[in-house]
CSV table of C-alpha atoms and ligand atoms in Angstrom, one decimal:
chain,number,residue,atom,x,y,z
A,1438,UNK,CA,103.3,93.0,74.7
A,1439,UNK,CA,101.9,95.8,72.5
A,1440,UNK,CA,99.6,98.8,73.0
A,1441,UNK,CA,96.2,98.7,70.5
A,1442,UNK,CA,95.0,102.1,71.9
A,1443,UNK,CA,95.6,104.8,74.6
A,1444,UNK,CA,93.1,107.1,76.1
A,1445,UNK,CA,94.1,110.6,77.9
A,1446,UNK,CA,91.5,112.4,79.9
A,1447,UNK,CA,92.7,115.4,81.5
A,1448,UNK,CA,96.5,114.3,81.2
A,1449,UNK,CA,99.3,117.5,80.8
A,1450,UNK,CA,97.9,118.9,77.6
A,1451,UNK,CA,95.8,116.5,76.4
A,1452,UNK,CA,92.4,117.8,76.7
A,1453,UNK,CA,90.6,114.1,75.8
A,1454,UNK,CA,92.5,112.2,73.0
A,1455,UNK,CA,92.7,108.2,72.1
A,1456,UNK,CA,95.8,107.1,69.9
A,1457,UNK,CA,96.0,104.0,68.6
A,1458,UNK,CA,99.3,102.0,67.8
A,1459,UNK,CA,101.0,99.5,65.5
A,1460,UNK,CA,102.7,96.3,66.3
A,1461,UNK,CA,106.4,97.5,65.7
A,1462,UNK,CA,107.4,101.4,65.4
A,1463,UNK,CA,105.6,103.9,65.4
A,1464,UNK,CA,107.0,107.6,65.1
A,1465,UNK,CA,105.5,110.7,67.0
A,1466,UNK,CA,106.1,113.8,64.8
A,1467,UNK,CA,105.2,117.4,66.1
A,1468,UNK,CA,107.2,120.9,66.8
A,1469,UNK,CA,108.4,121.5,70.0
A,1470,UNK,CA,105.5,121.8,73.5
A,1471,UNK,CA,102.7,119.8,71.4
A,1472,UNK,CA,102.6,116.8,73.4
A,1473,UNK,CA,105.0,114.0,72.0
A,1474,UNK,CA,106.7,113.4,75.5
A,1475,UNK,CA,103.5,114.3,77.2
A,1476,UNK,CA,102.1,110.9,75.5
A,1477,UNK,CA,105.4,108.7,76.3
A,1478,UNK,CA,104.8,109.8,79.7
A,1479,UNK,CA,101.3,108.6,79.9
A,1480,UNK,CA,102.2,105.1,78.4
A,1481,UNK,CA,105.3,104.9,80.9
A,1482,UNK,CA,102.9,106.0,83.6
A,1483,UNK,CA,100.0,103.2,82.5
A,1484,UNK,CA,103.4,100.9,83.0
A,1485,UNK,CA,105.3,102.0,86.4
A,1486,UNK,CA,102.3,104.0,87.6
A,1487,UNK,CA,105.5,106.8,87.9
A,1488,UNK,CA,106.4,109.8,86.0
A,1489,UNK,CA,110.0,109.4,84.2
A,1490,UNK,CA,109.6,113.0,84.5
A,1491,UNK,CA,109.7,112.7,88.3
A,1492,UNK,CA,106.6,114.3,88.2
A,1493,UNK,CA,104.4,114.3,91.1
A,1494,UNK,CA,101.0,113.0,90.2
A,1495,UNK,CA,99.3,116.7,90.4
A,1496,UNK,CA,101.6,118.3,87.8
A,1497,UNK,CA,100.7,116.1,85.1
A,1498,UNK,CA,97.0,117.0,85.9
A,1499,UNK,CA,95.6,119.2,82.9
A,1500,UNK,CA,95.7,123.0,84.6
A,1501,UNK,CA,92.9,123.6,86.0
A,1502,UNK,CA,91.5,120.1,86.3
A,1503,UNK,CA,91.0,118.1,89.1
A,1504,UNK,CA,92.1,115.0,87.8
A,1505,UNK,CA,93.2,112.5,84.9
A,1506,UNK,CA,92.6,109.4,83.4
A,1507,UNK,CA,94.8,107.0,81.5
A,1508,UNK,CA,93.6,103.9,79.8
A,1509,UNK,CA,94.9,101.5,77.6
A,1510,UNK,CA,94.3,98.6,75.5
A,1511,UNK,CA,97.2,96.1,74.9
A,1512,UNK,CA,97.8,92.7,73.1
A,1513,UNK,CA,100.2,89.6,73.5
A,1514,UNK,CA,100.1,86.3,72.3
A,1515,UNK,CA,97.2,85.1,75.1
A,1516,UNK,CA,94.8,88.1,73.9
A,1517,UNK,CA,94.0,91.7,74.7
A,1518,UNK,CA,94.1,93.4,78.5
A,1519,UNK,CA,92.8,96.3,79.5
A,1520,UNK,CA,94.8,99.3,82.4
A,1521,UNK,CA,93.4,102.0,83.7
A,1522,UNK,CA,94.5,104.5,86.3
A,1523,UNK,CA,92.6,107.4,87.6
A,1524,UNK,CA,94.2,110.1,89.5
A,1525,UNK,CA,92.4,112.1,92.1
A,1526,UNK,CA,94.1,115.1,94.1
A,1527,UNK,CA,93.3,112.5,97.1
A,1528,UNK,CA,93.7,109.5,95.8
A,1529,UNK,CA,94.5,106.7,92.5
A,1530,UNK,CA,93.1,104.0,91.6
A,1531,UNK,CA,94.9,101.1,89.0
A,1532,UNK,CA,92.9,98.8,87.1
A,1533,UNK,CA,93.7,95.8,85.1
A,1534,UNK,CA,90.6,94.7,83.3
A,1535,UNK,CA,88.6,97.2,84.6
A,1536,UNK,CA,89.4,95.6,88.3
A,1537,UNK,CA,91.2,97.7,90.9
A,1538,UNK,CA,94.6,96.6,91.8
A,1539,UNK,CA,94.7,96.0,95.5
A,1540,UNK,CA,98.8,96.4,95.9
A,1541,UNK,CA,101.4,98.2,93.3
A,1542,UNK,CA,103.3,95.3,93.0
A,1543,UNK,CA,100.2,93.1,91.8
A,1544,UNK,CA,100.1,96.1,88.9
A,1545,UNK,CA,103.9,97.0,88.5
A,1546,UNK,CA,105.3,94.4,85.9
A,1547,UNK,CA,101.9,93.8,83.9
A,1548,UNK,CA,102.6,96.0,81.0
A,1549,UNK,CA,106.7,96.6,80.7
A,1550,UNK,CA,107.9,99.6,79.1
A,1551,UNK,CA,111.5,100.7,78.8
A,1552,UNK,CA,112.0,104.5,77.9
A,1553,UNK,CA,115.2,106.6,76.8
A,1554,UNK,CA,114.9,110.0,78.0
A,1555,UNK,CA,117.1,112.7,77.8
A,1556,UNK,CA,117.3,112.6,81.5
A,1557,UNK,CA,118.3,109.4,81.5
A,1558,UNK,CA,122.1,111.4,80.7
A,1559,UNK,CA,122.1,112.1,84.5
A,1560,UNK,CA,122.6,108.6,85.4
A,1561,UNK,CA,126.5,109.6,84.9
A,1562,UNK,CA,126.0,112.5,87.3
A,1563,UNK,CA,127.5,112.4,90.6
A,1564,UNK,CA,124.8,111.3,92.7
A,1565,UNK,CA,123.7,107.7,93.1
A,1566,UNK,CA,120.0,108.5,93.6
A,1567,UNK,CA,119.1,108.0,89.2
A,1568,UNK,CA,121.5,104.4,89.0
A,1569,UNK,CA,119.8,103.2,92.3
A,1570,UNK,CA,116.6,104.4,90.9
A,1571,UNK,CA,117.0,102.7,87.9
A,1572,UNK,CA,118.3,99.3,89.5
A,1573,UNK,CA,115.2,99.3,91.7
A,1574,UNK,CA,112.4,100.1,88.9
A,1575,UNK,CA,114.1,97.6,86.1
A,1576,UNK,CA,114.4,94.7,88.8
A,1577,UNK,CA,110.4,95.6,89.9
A,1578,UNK,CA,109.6,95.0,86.5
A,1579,UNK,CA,111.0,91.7,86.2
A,1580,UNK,CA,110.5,90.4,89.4
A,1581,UNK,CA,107.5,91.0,92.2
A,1582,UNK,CA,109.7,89.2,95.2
A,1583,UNK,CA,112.5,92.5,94.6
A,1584,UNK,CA,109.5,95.2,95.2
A,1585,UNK,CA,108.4,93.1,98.5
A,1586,UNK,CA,111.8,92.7,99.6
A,1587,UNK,CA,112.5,96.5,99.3
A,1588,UNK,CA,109.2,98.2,100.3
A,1589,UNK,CA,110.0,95.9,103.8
A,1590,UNK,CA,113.5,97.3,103.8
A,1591,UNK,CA,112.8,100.6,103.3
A,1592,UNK,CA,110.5,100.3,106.5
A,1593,UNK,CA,113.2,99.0,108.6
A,1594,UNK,CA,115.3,101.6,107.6
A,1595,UNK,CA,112.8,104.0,108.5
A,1596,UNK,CA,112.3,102.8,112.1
A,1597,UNK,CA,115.9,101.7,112.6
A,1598,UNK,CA,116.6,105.3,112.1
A,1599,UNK,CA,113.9,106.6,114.2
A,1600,UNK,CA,115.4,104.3,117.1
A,1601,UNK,CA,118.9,105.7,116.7
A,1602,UNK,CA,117.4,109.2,117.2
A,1603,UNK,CA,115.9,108.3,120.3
A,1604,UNK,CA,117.7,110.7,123.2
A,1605,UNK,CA,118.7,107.0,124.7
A,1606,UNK,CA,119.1,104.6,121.7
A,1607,UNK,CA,117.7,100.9,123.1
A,1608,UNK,CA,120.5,98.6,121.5
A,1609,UNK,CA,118.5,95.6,121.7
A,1610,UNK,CA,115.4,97.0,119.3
A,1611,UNK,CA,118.6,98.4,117.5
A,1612,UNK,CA,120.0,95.2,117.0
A,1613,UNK,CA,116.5,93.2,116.6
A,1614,UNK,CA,116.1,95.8,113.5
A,1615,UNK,CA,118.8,95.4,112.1
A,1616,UNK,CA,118.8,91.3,112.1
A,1617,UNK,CA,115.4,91.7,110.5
A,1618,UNK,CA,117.4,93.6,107.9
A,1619,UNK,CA,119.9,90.9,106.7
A,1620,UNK,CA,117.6,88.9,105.0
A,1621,UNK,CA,115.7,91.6,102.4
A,1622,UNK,CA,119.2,92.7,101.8
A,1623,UNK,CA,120.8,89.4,101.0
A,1624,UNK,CA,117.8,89.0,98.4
A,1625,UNK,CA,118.1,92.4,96.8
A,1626,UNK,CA,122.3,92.2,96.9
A,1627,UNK,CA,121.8,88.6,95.0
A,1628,UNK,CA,119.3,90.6,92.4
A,1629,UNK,CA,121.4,93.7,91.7
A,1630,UNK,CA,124.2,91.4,91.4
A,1631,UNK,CA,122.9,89.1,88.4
A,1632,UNK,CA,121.2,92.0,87.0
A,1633,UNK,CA,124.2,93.7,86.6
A,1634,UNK,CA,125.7,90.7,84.8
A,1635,UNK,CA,123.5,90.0,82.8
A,1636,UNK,CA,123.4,93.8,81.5
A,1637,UNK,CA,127.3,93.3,80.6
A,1638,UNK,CA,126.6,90.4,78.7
A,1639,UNK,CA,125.1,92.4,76.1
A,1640,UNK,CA,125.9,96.0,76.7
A,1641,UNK,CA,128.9,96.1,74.4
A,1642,UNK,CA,127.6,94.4,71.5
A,1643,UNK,CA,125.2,97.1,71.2
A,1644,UNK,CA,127.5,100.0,71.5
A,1645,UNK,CA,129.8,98.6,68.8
A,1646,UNK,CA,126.6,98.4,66.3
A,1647,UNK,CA,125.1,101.5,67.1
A,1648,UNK,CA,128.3,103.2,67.5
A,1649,UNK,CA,130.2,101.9,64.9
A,1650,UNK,CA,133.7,101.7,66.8
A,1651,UNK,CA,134.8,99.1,69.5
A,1652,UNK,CA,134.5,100.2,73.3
A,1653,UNK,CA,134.0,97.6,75.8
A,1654,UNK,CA,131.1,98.9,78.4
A,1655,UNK,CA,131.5,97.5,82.1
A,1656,UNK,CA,129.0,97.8,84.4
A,1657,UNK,CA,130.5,97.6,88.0
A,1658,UNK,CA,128.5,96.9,91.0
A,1659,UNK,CA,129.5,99.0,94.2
A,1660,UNK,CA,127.9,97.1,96.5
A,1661,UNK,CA,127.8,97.1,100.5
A,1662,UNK,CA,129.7,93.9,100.7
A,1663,UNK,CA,131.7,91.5,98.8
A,1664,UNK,CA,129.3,89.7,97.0
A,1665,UNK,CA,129.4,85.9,97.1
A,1666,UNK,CA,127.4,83.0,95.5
A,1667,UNK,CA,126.8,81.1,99.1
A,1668,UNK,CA,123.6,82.5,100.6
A,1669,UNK,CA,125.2,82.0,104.3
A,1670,UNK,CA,128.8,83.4,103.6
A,1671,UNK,CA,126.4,86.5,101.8
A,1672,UNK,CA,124.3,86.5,104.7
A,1673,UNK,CA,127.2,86.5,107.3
A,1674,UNK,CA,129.7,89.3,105.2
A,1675,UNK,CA,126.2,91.5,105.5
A,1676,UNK,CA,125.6,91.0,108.9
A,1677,UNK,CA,129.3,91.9,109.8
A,1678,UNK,CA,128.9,95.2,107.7
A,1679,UNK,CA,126.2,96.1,110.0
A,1680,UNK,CA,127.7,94.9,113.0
A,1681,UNK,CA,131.0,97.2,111.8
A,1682,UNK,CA,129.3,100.3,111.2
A,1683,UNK,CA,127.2,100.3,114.5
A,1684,UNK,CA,129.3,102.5,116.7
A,1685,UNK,CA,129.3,105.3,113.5
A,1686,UNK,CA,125.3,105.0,113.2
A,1687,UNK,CA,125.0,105.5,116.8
A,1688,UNK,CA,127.7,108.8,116.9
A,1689,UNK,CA,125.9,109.9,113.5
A,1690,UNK,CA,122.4,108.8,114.7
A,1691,UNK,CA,121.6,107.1,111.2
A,1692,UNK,CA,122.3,104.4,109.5
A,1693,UNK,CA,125.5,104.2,107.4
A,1694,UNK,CA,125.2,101.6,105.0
A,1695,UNK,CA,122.6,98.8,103.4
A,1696,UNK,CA,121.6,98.7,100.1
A,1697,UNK,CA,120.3,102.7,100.6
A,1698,UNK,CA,124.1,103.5,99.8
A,1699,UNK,CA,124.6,101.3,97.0
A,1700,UNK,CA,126.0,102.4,93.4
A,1701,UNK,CA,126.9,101.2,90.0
A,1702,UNK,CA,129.5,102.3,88.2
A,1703,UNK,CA,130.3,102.4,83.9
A,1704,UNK,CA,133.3,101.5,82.2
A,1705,UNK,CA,134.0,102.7,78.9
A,1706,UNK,CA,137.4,100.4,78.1
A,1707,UNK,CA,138.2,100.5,81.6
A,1708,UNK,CA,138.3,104.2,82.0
A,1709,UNK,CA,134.9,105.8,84.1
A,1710,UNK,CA,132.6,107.0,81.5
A,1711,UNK,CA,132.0,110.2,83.8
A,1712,UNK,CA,134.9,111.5,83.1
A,1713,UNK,CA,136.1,110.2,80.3
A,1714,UNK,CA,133.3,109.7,77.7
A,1715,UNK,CA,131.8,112.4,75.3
A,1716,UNK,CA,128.3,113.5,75.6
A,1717,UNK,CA,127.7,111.2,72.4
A,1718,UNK,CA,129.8,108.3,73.4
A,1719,UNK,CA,127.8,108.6,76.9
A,1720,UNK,CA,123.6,109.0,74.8
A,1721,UNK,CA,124.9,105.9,73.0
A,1722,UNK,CA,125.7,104.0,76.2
A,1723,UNK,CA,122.4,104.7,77.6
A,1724,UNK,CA,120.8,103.4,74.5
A,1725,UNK,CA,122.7,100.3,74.5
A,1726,UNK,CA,121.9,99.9,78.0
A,1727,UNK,CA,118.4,100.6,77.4
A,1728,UNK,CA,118.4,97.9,74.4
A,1729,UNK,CA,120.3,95.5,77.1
A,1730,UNK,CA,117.5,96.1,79.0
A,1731,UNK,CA,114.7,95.2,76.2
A,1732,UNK,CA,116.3,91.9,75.9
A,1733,UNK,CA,117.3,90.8,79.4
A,1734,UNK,CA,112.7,91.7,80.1
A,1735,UNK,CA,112.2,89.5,77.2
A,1736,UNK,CA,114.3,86.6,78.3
A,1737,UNK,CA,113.1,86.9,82.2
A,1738,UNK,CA,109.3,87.1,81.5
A,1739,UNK,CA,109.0,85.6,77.9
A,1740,UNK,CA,107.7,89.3,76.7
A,1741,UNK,CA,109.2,92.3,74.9
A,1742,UNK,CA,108.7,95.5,76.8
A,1743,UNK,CA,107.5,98.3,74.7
A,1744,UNK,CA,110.1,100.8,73.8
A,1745,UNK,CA,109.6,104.6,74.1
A,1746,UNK,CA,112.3,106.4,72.7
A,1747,UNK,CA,112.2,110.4,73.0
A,1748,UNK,CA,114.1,112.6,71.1
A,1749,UNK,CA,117.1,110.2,70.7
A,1750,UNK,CA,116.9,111.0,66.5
A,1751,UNK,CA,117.5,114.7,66.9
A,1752,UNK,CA,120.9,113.6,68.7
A,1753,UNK,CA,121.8,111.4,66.3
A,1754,UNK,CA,123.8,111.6,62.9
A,1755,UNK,CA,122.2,109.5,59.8
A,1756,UNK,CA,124.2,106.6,60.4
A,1757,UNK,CA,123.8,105.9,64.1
A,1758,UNK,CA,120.0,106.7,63.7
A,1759,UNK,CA,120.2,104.3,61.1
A,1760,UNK,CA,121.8,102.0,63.5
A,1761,UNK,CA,119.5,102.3,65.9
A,1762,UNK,CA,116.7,101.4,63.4
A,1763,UNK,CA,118.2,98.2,62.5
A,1764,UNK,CA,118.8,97.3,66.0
A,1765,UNK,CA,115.5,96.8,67.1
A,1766,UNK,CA,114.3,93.6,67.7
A,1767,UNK,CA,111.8,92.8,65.3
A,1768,UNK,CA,108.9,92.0,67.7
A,1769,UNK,CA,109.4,95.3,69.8
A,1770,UNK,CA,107.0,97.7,69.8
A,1771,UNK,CA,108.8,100.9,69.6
A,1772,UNK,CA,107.6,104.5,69.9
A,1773,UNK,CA,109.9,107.3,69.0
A,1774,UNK,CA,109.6,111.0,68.6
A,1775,UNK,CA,110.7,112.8,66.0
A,1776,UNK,CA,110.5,116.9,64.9
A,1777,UNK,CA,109.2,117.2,61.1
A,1778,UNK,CA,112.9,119.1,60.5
A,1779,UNK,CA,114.3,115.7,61.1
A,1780,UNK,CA,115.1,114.0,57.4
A,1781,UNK,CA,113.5,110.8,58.8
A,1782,UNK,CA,114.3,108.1,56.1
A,1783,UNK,CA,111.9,107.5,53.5
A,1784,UNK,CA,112.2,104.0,53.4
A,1785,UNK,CA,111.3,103.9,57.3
A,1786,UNK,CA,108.0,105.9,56.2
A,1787,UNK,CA,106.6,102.0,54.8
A,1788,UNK,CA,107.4,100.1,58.7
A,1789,UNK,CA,106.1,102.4,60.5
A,1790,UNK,CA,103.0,104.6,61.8
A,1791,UNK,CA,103.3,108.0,61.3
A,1792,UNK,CA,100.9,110.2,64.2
A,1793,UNK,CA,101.1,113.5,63.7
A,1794,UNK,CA,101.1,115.6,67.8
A,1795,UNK,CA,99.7,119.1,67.7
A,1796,UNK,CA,98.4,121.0,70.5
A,1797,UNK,CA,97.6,118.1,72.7
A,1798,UNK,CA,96.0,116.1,70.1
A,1799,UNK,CA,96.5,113.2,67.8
A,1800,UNK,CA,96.1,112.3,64.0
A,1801,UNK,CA,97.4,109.4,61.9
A,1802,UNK,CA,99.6,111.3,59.3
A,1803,UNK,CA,99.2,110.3,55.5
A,1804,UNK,CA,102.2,108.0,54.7
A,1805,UNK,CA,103.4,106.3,51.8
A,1806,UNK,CA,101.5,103.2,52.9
A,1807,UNK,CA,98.3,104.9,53.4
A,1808,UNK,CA,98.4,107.2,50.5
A,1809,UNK,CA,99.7,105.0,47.1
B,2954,LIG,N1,99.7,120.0,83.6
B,2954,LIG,C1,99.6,120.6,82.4
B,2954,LIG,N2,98.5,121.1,81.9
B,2954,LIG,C2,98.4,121.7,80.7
B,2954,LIG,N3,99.5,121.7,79.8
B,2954,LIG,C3,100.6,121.2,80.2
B,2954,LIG,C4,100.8,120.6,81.5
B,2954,LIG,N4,102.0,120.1,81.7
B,2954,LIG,C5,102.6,120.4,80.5
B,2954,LIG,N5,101.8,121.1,79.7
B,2954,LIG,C6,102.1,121.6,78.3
B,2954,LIG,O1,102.6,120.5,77.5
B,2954,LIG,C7,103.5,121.0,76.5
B,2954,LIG,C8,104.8,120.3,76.5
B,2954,LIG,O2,104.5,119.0,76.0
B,2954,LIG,P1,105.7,118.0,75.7
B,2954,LIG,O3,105.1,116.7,75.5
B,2954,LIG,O4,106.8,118.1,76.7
B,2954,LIG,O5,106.2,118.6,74.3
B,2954,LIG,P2,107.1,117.9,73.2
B,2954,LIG,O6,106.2,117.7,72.0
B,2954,LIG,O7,108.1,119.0,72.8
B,2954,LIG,O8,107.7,116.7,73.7
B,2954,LIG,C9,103.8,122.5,76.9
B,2954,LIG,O9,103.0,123.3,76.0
B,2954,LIG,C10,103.2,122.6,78.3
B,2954,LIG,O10,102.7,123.8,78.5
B,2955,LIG,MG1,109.7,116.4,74.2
């Protein structure tokens, strides 16, 4: 998948401005508050329909406006596609080839994009919420069954919860609830779970490349239960866990565990990264992970995603930006951000498109292609 052409109406600080793409990289080059992450935002919106800001859908309204549009044009080897997403203070609208999308999951998964953010340094933080996050917005990507399977879940939850509030909790709605549970769970435990392997097949490889040292990285699934290959034995070892933690839901008045309370943890040769990896050791684990990531959506839908990569050349030194260069696939449409202080190899200058952010707009920059 590649994008020909984006089109931002009324988007952060991007007044009206359409920004057209090559095949493989692409570099965004601007000061600081012109609009370079403000764009990779609007291409990882067009793709999740989410901010990886966290953004709610208002604050990436132009001030002042009452609404934005997004459009894009993108090509794979069947031909171009069209997506479009308007976004009205009371209501959005998703369009694949100029036809509204009736559910999010018959849009989510369409047009794949993988970013590295700098937030994405907070999934070594404490709290679960960004590796859960991340486990459920990959796997949507890849597969449709894993969004249907969790939106369900997520309502049982809700109303299992509302019933242990209840001043006299009925046990038999309790209990009807939470049998209804077993079987999203068992399919979202069995996804996590191969999603996580497959991740550690390749994980490593790339940190030794782009790091240029050895480190194995381990990915370690902290799951609710045990996990095991046999959908029955899975099925029975989650229905115990509920079973077990009844009594505490009903003294807490919530529920205790399911897949809500799930984690993942990372290894850097055996030791916790959190604690034991630097702050370069830990970008460059991201980055790996995110190349992981590129691959493992290439080999499960037969498409590269597109890569957006901000301001991961500023952290860098020469030779792991040149690392990261080499390492990306060759039929991955990558777009990076870089400041014009950045000494961004000349030779890089020939493979890819220079677009030059200022102020909220766009303009193909002069580069030794264009100009000799
Ligand atoms: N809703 C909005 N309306 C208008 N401008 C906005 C909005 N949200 C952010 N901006 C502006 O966008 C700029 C930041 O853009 P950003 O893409 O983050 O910059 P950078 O090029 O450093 O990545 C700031 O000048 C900010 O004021
Ligand atoms: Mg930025």
């Amino acid at each position: 998948m590649r994008i020909r052409k984006v089109r931002l109406i009324g988007f952060r600080n991007y007044e009206e401005a359409i920004v057209g793409f090559r095949p493989g990289l692409n570099i965004l080059i601007g000061n600081n508050g012109q609009g370079k992450t403000n764009l990779l935002e609007s291409v990882y919106f067009l793709s999740t329909t989410k901010s990886h800001r966290r953004a709610s859908d208002e604050e990436m309204m132009m001030n002042g406006k009452e609404y934005f549009q997004l459009d894009c044009i993108t090509e794979n080897d069947d031909g171009s596609s069209r997506f479009s997403a308007v976004i009205h203070k009371k209501g959005k609208t998703f369009c694949v080839r100029g036809e509204p999308v009736k559910k999010m999951s018959d849009y989510v998964g369409k047009l794949n994009a993988v970013i590295f953010s700098p937030l994405d340094m907070g999934m070594f933080d404490s709290s679960p919420t960004d590796r859960r996050r991340f486990l459920d917005i990959e796997l949507g990507k890849m597969s449709k069954i894993y969004i249907t399977f969790l939106n369900q879940y997520s309502n049982l939850l809700k109303n299992r919860n509302i019933a242990l509030k209840k001043e006299v909790p009925d046990r038999v709605l309790i209990d009807a609830i939470s049998e209804q549970m077993v079987g999203p769970q068992t399919e979202i435990i069995r996804q996590r779970y191969h999603f996580i392997q497959q991740l550690n097949r390749t994980v490593s490889e790339y940190y030794r490349k782009l790091s240029g040292t050895g480190g194995k990285i381990t990915l370690a699934y902290e799951s609710m239960v045990a996990y095991h290959a046999d959908d029955s034995i899975l099925r029975g070892l989650i229905q115990n866990r509920i079973a077990n933690t009844l009594e505490r839901d009903l003294i807490t008045r919530m529920t205790n565990t399911g897949i809500q309370r799930e984690d993942m943890e990372f290894f850097l040769d055996g030791h916790p990264v959190k604690a034991y990896a630097s702050q370069g050791q830990k970008r460059m684990i991201v980055i790996a992970l995110k190349l992981s990531l590129v691959n493992l959506i290439k080999e499960r839908t037969g498409e590269y995603p597109v890569l957006l990569l901000d301001d991961v050349l500023s952290e860098l030194d020469e030779s792991r930006r040149n690392a990261l260069i080499e390492l990306l696939p060759e039929g991955v449409q990558t777009i990076i951000t870089a400041t014009e202080k950045e000494a961004i190899d000349p030779r890089l200058w020939n493979k890819a498109k220079i677009i030059k952010i200022e102020k909220g707009s766009a303009a193909e920059w002069m580069n030794s292609t264009t100009s000799n």
